[in-house]
PDB file of C-alpha atoms in Angstrom:
ATOM      1  CA  UNK A   8      19.104  -2.988   2.275  1.00  0.00           C
ATOM      2  CA  UNK A   9      15.840  -1.141   2.969  1.00  0.00           C
ATOM      3  CA  UNK A  10      16.236   2.234   4.614  1.00  0.00           C
ATOM      4  CA  UNK A  11      14.525   3.218   7.866  1.00  0.00           C
ATOM      5  CA  UNK A  12      11.811   5.125   6.019  1.00  0.00           C
ATOM      6  CA  UNK A  13      10.917   2.141   3.855  1.00  0.00           C
ATOM      7  CA  UNK A  14      10.710  -0.125   6.897  1.00  0.00           C
ATOM      8  CA  UNK A  15       8.546   2.401   8.723  1.00  0.00           C
ATOM      9  CA  UNK A  16       6.292   2.735   5.668  1.00  0.00           C
ATOM     10  CA  UNK A  17       5.769  -1.028   5.437  1.00  0.00           C
ATOM     11  CA  UNK A  18       5.006  -1.277   9.147  1.00  0.00           C
ATOM     12  CA  UNK A  19       2.540   1.596   8.868  1.00  0.00           C
ATOM     13  CA  UNK A  20       0.769   0.028   5.885  1.00  0.00           C
ATOM     14  CA  UNK A  21       0.588  -3.372   7.605  1.00  0.00           C
ATOM     15  CA  UNK A  22      -0.991  -1.668  10.608  1.00  0.00           C
ATOM     16  CA  UNK A  23      -3.735   0.171   8.723  1.00  0.00           C
ATOM     17  CA  UNK A  24      -6.139  -2.773   8.995  1.00  0.00           C
ATOM     18  CA  UNK A  25      -5.936  -6.413  10.074  1.00  0.00           C
ATOM     19  CA  UNK A  26      -6.417  -7.643   6.507  1.00  0.00           C
ATOM     20  CA  UNK A  27      -4.709  -6.661   3.250  1.00  0.00           C
ATOM     21  CA  UNK A  28      -6.899  -7.882   0.381  1.00  0.00           C
ATOM     22  CA  UNK A  29      -5.063  -9.748  -2.358  1.00  0.00           C
ATOM     23  CA  UNK A  30      -6.850  -8.675  -5.520  1.00  0.00           C
ATOM     24  CA  UNK A  31      -6.923 -10.089  -9.043  1.00  0.00           C
ATOM     25  CA  UNK A  32      -8.354  -7.587 -11.539  1.00  0.00           C
ATOM     26  CA  UNK A  33      -9.325  -8.730 -15.029  1.00  0.00           C
ATOM     27  CA  UNK A  34     -10.438  -5.287 -16.269  1.00  0.00           C
ATOM     28  CA  UNK A  35      -9.363  -1.778 -15.329  1.00  0.00           C
ATOM     29  CA  UNK A  36     -13.023  -0.743 -15.171  1.00  0.00           C
ATOM     30  CA  UNK A  37     -13.453  -2.963 -12.096  1.00  0.00           C
ATOM     31  CA  UNK A  38     -10.570  -1.528 -10.125  1.00  0.00           C
ATOM     32  CA  UNK A  39     -11.853   1.856  -8.993  1.00  0.00           C
ATOM     33  CA  UNK A  40     -15.246   0.650  -7.760  1.00  0.00           C
ATOM     34  CA  UNK A  41     -13.665  -2.297  -6.012  1.00  0.00           C
ATOM     35  CA  UNK A  42     -11.076  -0.122  -4.276  1.00  0.00           C
ATOM     36  CA  UNK A  43     -13.675   2.427  -3.197  1.00  0.00           C
ATOM     37  CA  UNK A  44     -15.752  -0.365  -1.649  1.00  0.00           C
ATOM     38  CA  UNK A  45     -12.771  -1.687   0.291  1.00  0.00           C
ATOM     39  CA  UNK A  46     -11.845   1.775   1.577  1.00  0.00           C
ATOM     40  CA  UNK A  47     -15.456   2.440   2.575  1.00  0.00           C
ATOM     41  CA  UNK A  48     -15.349  -0.802   4.545  1.00  0.00           C
ATOM     42  CA  UNK A  49     -12.271   0.291   6.463  1.00  0.00           C
ATOM     43  CA  UNK A  50      -9.623  -1.600   4.461  1.00  0.00           C
ATOM     44  CA  UNK A  51      -7.361   0.995   2.790  1.00  0.00           C
ATOM     45  CA  UNK A  52      -4.255  -1.056   1.905  1.00  0.00           C
ATOM     46  CA  UNK A  53      -4.950  -3.023  -1.277  1.00  0.00           C
ATOM     47  CA  UNK A  54      -2.568  -5.430  -3.016  1.00  0.00           C
ATOM     48  CA  UNK A  55      -3.301  -5.742  -6.746  1.00  0.00           C
ATOM     49  CA  UNK A  56      -1.440  -8.754  -8.061  1.00  0.00           C
ATOM     50  CA  UNK A  57       0.466  -8.880 -11.342  1.00  0.00           C
ATOM     51  CA  UNK A  58      -1.479 -11.933 -12.465  1.00  0.00           C
ATOM     52  CA  UNK A  59      -3.435 -10.270 -15.271  1.00  0.00           C
ATOM     53  CA  UNK A  60      -2.564  -7.878 -18.118  1.00  0.00           C
ATOM     54  CA  UNK A  61      -4.834  -5.255 -16.523  1.00  0.00           C
ATOM     55  CA  UNK A  62      -2.929  -5.086 -13.232  1.00  0.00           C
ATOM     56  CA  UNK A  63      -0.599  -2.136 -13.851  1.00  0.00           C
ATOM     57  CA  UNK A  64      -3.340  -0.006 -15.376  1.00  0.00           C
ATOM     58  CA  UNK A  65      -5.574  -0.930 -12.446  1.00  0.00           C
ATOM     59  CA  UNK A  66      -2.896   0.227  -9.996  1.00  0.00           C
ATOM     60  CA  UNK A  67      -2.552   3.452 -11.945  1.00  0.00           C
ATOM     61  CA  UNK A  68      -6.325   4.078 -11.852  1.00  0.00           C
ATOM     62  CA  UNK A  69      -6.690   3.365  -8.127  1.00  0.00           C
ATOM     63  CA  UNK A  70      -3.686   5.536  -7.260  1.00  0.00           C
ATOM     64  CA  UNK A  71      -5.148   8.435  -9.233  1.00  0.00           C
ATOM     65  CA  UNK A  72      -8.844   8.145  -8.448  1.00  0.00           C
ATOM     66  CA  UNK A  73      -9.503   6.488  -5.077  1.00  0.00           C
ATOM     67  CA  UNK A  74      -9.088   8.787  -2.107  1.00  0.00           C
ATOM     68  CA  UNK A  75      -7.843   6.988   0.980  1.00  0.00           C
ATOM     69  CA  UNK A  76      -6.551   3.929  -0.875  1.00  0.00           C
ATOM     70  CA  UNK A  77      -2.986   2.758  -0.323  1.00  0.00           C
ATOM     71  CA  UNK A  78      -2.478   0.673  -3.424  1.00  0.00           C
ATOM     72  CA  UNK A  79       0.291  -1.871  -3.655  1.00  0.00           C
ATOM     73  CA  UNK A  80       1.464  -4.451  -6.130  1.00  0.00           C
ATOM     74  CA  UNK A  81       1.671  -8.192  -5.547  1.00  0.00           C
ATOM     75  CA  UNK A  82       3.315 -11.185  -7.218  1.00  0.00           C
ATOM     76  CA  UNK A  83       6.414  -9.126  -8.049  1.00  0.00           C
ATOM     77  CA  UNK A  84       8.948 -11.555  -9.497  1.00  0.00           C
ATOM     78  CA  UNK A  85      11.432  -9.372 -11.399  1.00  0.00           C
ATOM     79  CA  UNK A  86      13.211  -6.023 -11.080  1.00  0.00           C
ATOM     80  CA  UNK A  87      11.361  -4.850 -14.181  1.00  0.00           C
ATOM     81  CA  UNK A  88       8.000  -5.462 -12.490  1.00  0.00           C
ATOM     82  CA  UNK A  89       9.158  -3.605  -9.393  1.00  0.00           C
ATOM     83  CA  UNK A  90      10.061  -0.571 -11.499  1.00  0.00           C
ATOM     84  CA  UNK A  91       6.857  -0.694 -13.578  1.00  0.00           C
ATOM     85  CA  UNK A  92       4.712  -0.833 -10.445  1.00  0.00           C
ATOM     86  CA  UNK A  93       6.517   2.166  -8.934  1.00  0.00           C
ATOM     87  CA  UNK A  94       5.927   4.161 -12.111  1.00  0.00           C
ATOM     88  CA  UNK A  95       2.236   3.147 -12.045  1.00  0.00           C
ATOM     89  CA  UNK A  96       1.803   4.610  -8.570  1.00  0.00           C
ATOM     90  CA  UNK A  97       2.161   1.603  -6.258  1.00  0.00           C
ATOM     91  CA  UNK A  98       3.023   2.522  -2.662  1.00  0.00           C
ATOM     92  CA  UNK A  99       4.354  -0.902  -1.674  1.00  0.00           C
ATOM     93  CA  UNK A 100       5.363  -4.168  -3.343  1.00  0.00           C
ATOM     94  CA  UNK A 101       4.946  -7.781  -2.277  1.00  0.00           C
ATOM     95  CA  UNK A 102       6.632 -10.967  -3.519  1.00  0.00           C
ATOM     96  CA  UNK A 103       5.989 -14.639  -2.752  1.00  0.00           C
ATOM     97  CA  UNK A 104       9.702 -15.124  -2.070  1.00  0.00           C
ATOM     98  CA  UNK A 105      12.974 -13.476  -3.029  1.00  0.00           C
ATOM     99  CA  UNK A 106      15.723 -13.926  -5.596  1.00  0.00           C
ATOM    100  CA  UNK A 107      19.247 -12.541  -5.978  1.00  0.00           C
ATOM    101  CA  UNK A 108      18.154 -10.259  -8.848  1.00  0.00           C
ATOM    102  CA  UNK A 109      15.139  -8.933  -6.973  1.00  0.00           C
ATOM    103  CA  UNK A 110      17.093  -8.389  -3.774  1.00  0.00           C
ATOM    104  CA  UNK A 111      19.731  -6.452  -5.711  1.00  0.00           C
ATOM    105  CA  UNK A 112      17.094  -4.289  -7.392  1.00  0.00           C
ATOM    106  CA  UNK A 113      15.228  -3.629  -4.155  1.00  0.00           C
ATOM    107  CA  UNK A 114      18.421  -2.365  -2.504  1.00  0.00           C
ATOM    108  CA  UNK A 115      18.504   0.509  -4.976  1.00  0.00           C
ATOM    109  CA  UNK A 116      14.760   1.100  -5.345  1.00  0.00           C
ATOM    110  CA  UNK A 117      12.494   3.656  -3.720  1.00  0.00           C
ATOM    111  CA  UNK A 118       9.473   1.345  -3.527  1.00  0.00           C
ATOM    112  CA  UNK A 119       9.104  -0.378  -0.126  1.00  0.00           C
ATOM    113  CA  UNK A 120       9.242  -4.138  -0.690  1.00  0.00           C
ATOM    114  CA  UNK A 121       7.811  -7.011   1.358  1.00  0.00           C
ATOM    115  CA  UNK A 122       9.690 -10.205   0.417  1.00  0.00           C
ATOM    116  CA  UNK A 123       8.296 -13.646   1.127  1.00  0.00           C
ATOM    117  CA  UNK A 124       9.727 -16.392   3.324  1.00  0.00           C
ATOM    118  CA  UNK A 125       8.492 -19.773   4.528  1.00  0.00           C
ATOM    119  CA  UNK A 126      11.424 -21.160   6.539  1.00  0.00           C
ATOM    120  CA  UNK A 127      13.773 -20.030   9.301  1.00  0.00           C
ATOM    121  CA  UNK A 128      16.692 -20.086   6.856  1.00  0.00           C
ATOM    122  CA  UNK A 129      14.880 -17.798   4.410  1.00  0.00           C
ATOM    123  CA  UNK A 130      13.981 -15.470   7.283  1.00  0.00           C
ATOM    124  CA  UNK A 131      17.600 -15.338   8.463  1.00  0.00           C
ATOM    125  CA  UNK A 132      18.833 -14.596   4.945  1.00  0.00           C
ATOM    126  CA  UNK A 133      16.388 -11.691   4.620  1.00  0.00           C
ATOM    127  CA  UNK A 134      17.368 -10.465   8.082  1.00  0.00           C
ATOM    128  CA  UNK A 135      20.967 -10.303   6.862  1.00  0.00           C
ATOM    129  CA  UNK A 136      19.692  -8.140   4.002  1.00  0.00           C
ATOM    130  CA  UNK A 137      18.135  -5.723   6.505  1.00  0.00           C
ATOM    131  CA  UNK A 138      14.491  -6.795   6.362  1.00  0.00           C
ATOM    132  CA  UNK A 139      12.424  -6.865   9.540  1.00  0.00           C
ATOM    133  CA  UNK A 140       8.930  -7.311   8.077  1.00  0.00           C
ATOM    134  CA  UNK A 141       8.322 -10.300   5.806  1.00  0.00           C
ATOM    135  CA  UNK A 142       5.504 -12.036   4.004  1.00  0.00           C
ATOM    136  CA  UNK A 143       4.942 -15.531   5.433  1.00  0.00           C
ATOM    137  CA  UNK A 144       3.850 -17.552   2.398  1.00  0.00           C
ATOM    138  CA  UNK A 145       2.252 -19.968   1.745  1.00  0.00           C
ATOM    139  CA  UNK A 146       1.038 -19.642   5.318  1.00  0.00           C
ATOM    140  CA  UNK A 147      -1.186 -22.667   5.788  1.00  0.00           C
ATOM    141  CA  UNK A 148       0.930 -24.989   3.650  1.00  0.00           C
ATOM    142  CA  UNK A 149       4.074 -23.879   5.502  1.00  0.00           C
ATOM    143  CA  UNK A 150       2.676 -24.796   8.911  1.00  0.00           C
ATOM    144  CA  UNK A 151       0.252 -21.999   9.685  1.00  0.00           C
ATOM    145  CA  UNK A 152      -0.087 -20.507  13.141  1.00  0.00           C
ATOM    146  CA  UNK A 153       2.150 -23.135  14.760  1.00  0.00           C
ATOM    147  CA  UNK A 154       4.987 -22.420  12.324  1.00  0.00           C
ATOM    148  CA  UNK A 155       4.802 -18.662  12.814  1.00  0.00           C
ATOM    149  CA  UNK A 156       4.744 -19.117  16.577  1.00  0.00           C
ATOM    150  CA  UNK A 157       7.781 -21.399  16.312  1.00  0.00           C
ATOM    151  CA  UNK A 158       9.727 -18.937  14.152  1.00  0.00           C
ATOM    152  CA  UNK A 159       8.912 -16.152  16.590  1.00  0.00           C
ATOM    153  CA  UNK A 160      10.841 -17.895  19.373  1.00  0.00           C
ATOM    154  CA  UNK A 161      14.376 -17.628  17.959  1.00  0.00           C
ATOM    155  CA  UNK A 162      13.612 -14.680  15.651  1.00  0.00           C
ATOM    156  CA  UNK A 163      11.553 -12.263  17.779  1.00  0.00           C
ATOM    157  CA  UNK A 164      12.856  -9.241  15.876  1.00  0.00           C
ATOM    158  CA  UNK A 165      10.874 -10.211  12.766  1.00  0.00           C
ATOM    159  CA  UNK A 166       7.279  -9.286  11.971  1.00  0.00           C
ATOM    160  CA  UNK A 167       5.084 -10.913   9.355  1.00  0.00           C
ATOM    161  CA  UNK A 168       2.137 -10.501   7.036  1.00  0.00           C
ATOM    162  CA  UNK A 169       0.754 -14.003   6.519  1.00  0.00           C
ATOM    163  CA  UNK A 170      -0.850 -14.980   3.215  1.00  0.00           C
ATOM    164  CA  UNK A 171      -1.916 -18.250   1.654  1.00  0.00           C
ATOM    165  CA  UNK A 172      -4.895 -20.321   2.720  1.00  0.00           C
ATOM    166  CA  UNK A 173      -6.174 -17.688   5.136  1.00  0.00           C
ATOM    167  CA  UNK A 174      -9.864 -16.792   5.266  1.00  0.00           C
ATOM    168  CA  UNK A 175     -12.542 -15.604   7.671  1.00  0.00           C
ATOM    169  CA  UNK A 176     -12.481 -18.909   9.574  1.00  0.00           C
ATOM    170  CA  UNK A 177      -8.816 -18.798  10.582  1.00  0.00           C
ATOM    171  CA  UNK A 178      -7.689 -15.158  10.229  1.00  0.00           C
ATOM    172  CA  UNK A 179      -8.380 -14.329  13.869  1.00  0.00           C
ATOM    173  CA  UNK A 180      -6.097 -17.132  15.103  1.00  0.00           C
ATOM    174  CA  UNK A 181      -3.197 -15.671  13.098  1.00  0.00           C
ATOM    175  CA  UNK A 182      -3.876 -12.144  14.305  1.00  0.00           C
ATOM    176  CA  UNK A 183      -3.475 -13.222  17.938  1.00  0.00           C
ATOM    177  CA  UNK A 184       0.234 -13.883  17.335  1.00  0.00           C
ATOM    178  CA  UNK A 185       2.555 -11.136  18.616  1.00  0.00           C
ATOM    179  CA  UNK A 186       4.769 -11.300  15.508  1.00  0.00           C
ATOM    180  CA  UNK A 187       1.853 -11.000  13.063  1.00  0.00           C
ATOM    181  CA  UNK A 188       1.046  -7.503  11.742  1.00  0.00           C
ATOM    182  CA  UNK A 189      -1.723  -8.437   9.293  1.00  0.00           C
ATOM    183  CA  UNK A 190      -3.019 -11.218   7.089  1.00  0.00           C
ATOM    184  CA  UNK A 191      -3.552 -11.177   3.350  1.00  0.00           C
ATOM    185  CA  UNK A 192      -6.416 -12.890   1.606  1.00  0.00           C
ATOM    186  CA  UNK A 193      -8.618 -12.975  -1.446  1.00  0.00           C
ATOM    187  CA  UNK A 194     -11.931 -13.611   0.301  1.00  0.00           C
ATOM    188  CA  UNK A 195     -12.761  -9.886   0.517  1.00  0.00           C
ATOM    189  CA  UNK A 196     -13.007  -9.669  -3.272  1.00  0.00           C
ATOM    190  CA  UNK A 197     -14.732 -12.832  -4.532  1.00  0.00           C
ATOM    191  CA  UNK A 198     -14.548 -13.190  -8.299  1.00  0.00           C
ATOM    192  CA  UNK A 199     -18.305 -13.244  -8.811  1.00  0.00           C
ATOM    193  CA  UNK A 200     -18.765 -10.018  -6.843  1.00  0.00           C
ATOM    194  CA  UNK A 201     -15.986  -8.312  -8.791  1.00  0.00           C
ATOM    195  CA  UNK A 202     -17.349  -9.461 -12.141  1.00  0.00           C
ATOM    196  CA  UNK A 203     -20.895  -8.300 -11.329  1.00  0.00           C
ATOM    197  CA  UNK A 204     -19.802  -5.033  -9.694  1.00  0.00           C
ATOM    198  CA  UNK A 205     -21.403  -5.955  -6.377  1.00  0.00           C
ATOM    199  CA  UNK A 206     -19.534  -3.304  -4.433  1.00  0.00           C
ATOM    200  CA  UNK A 207     -21.985  -3.398  -1.537  1.00  0.00           C
ATOM    201  CA  UNK A 208     -21.064  -7.029  -0.883  1.00  0.00           C
ATOM    202  CA  UNK A 209     -17.358  -6.233  -0.993  1.00  0.00           C
ATOM    203  CA  UNK A 210     -17.841  -3.307   1.384  1.00  0.00           C
ATOM    204  CA  UNK A 211     -19.704  -5.599   3.799  1.00  0.00           C
ATOM    205  CA  UNK A 212     -16.902  -8.189   3.626  1.00  0.00           C
ATOM    206  CA  UNK A 213     -14.364  -5.429   4.298  1.00  0.00           C
ATOM    207  CA  UNK A 214     -16.300  -4.209   7.342  1.00  0.00           C
ATOM    208  CA  UNK A 215     -16.417  -7.753   8.713  1.00  0.00           C
ATOM    209  CA  UNK A 216     -12.670  -8.173   8.142  1.00  0.00           C
ATOM    210  CA  UNK A 217     -11.951  -4.872   9.855  1.00  0.00           C
ATOM    211  CA  UNK A 218     -13.566  -6.392  12.936  1.00  0.00           C
ATOM    212  CA  UNK A 219     -10.839  -9.046  13.191  1.00  0.00           C
ATOM    213  CA  UNK A 220      -8.623  -6.343  14.649  1.00  0.00           C
ATOM    214  CA  UNK A 221     -10.980  -5.588  17.537  1.00  0.00           C
ATOM    215  CA  UNK A 222      -9.828  -6.618  20.951  1.00  0.00           C
TER     216      UNK A 222
END
């Protein structure tokens, strides 16, 4: 069960900006410039996914070198990945779902963890485990705004970060929901901009995304 401090940390991180970028890094050399551009654009919480061999080293570099960045780890599937990310300097962890092994490891771990859920039953199970902030994934495929609104009726004590199929055209509709803390998306860090080191473009995308939280 997460402790009060871990829950408060997750809620704080989810409230730093309306969007948490979901980042795939192919080379450690890309990570620092990319993270600095996001922070300069007003998006400090950054989820670097464990989808490439460079991910843990990228987390380590951002944690050490980018002032103002709150670097997290995504696509955590095993207890071993949770521990490796913590040792690399991650401040939060995100998973697409949950498993008995991962739940057991998270109970004993210091790293705040955001487990994923897509159904009311999954949400209720994670509530029983003490979680009050969840990742709603895959958001669009699981019913999108209507599904989150529906879940919020019987489960008003839960908050969500929605990820999966969300972009600049529909992010604002999610962020109007009272149970939605933030959205996650990859559109802030397009692959061509990352590969070419076009940090100005990424900063501009971050500034635009920051605006989704206005009003």
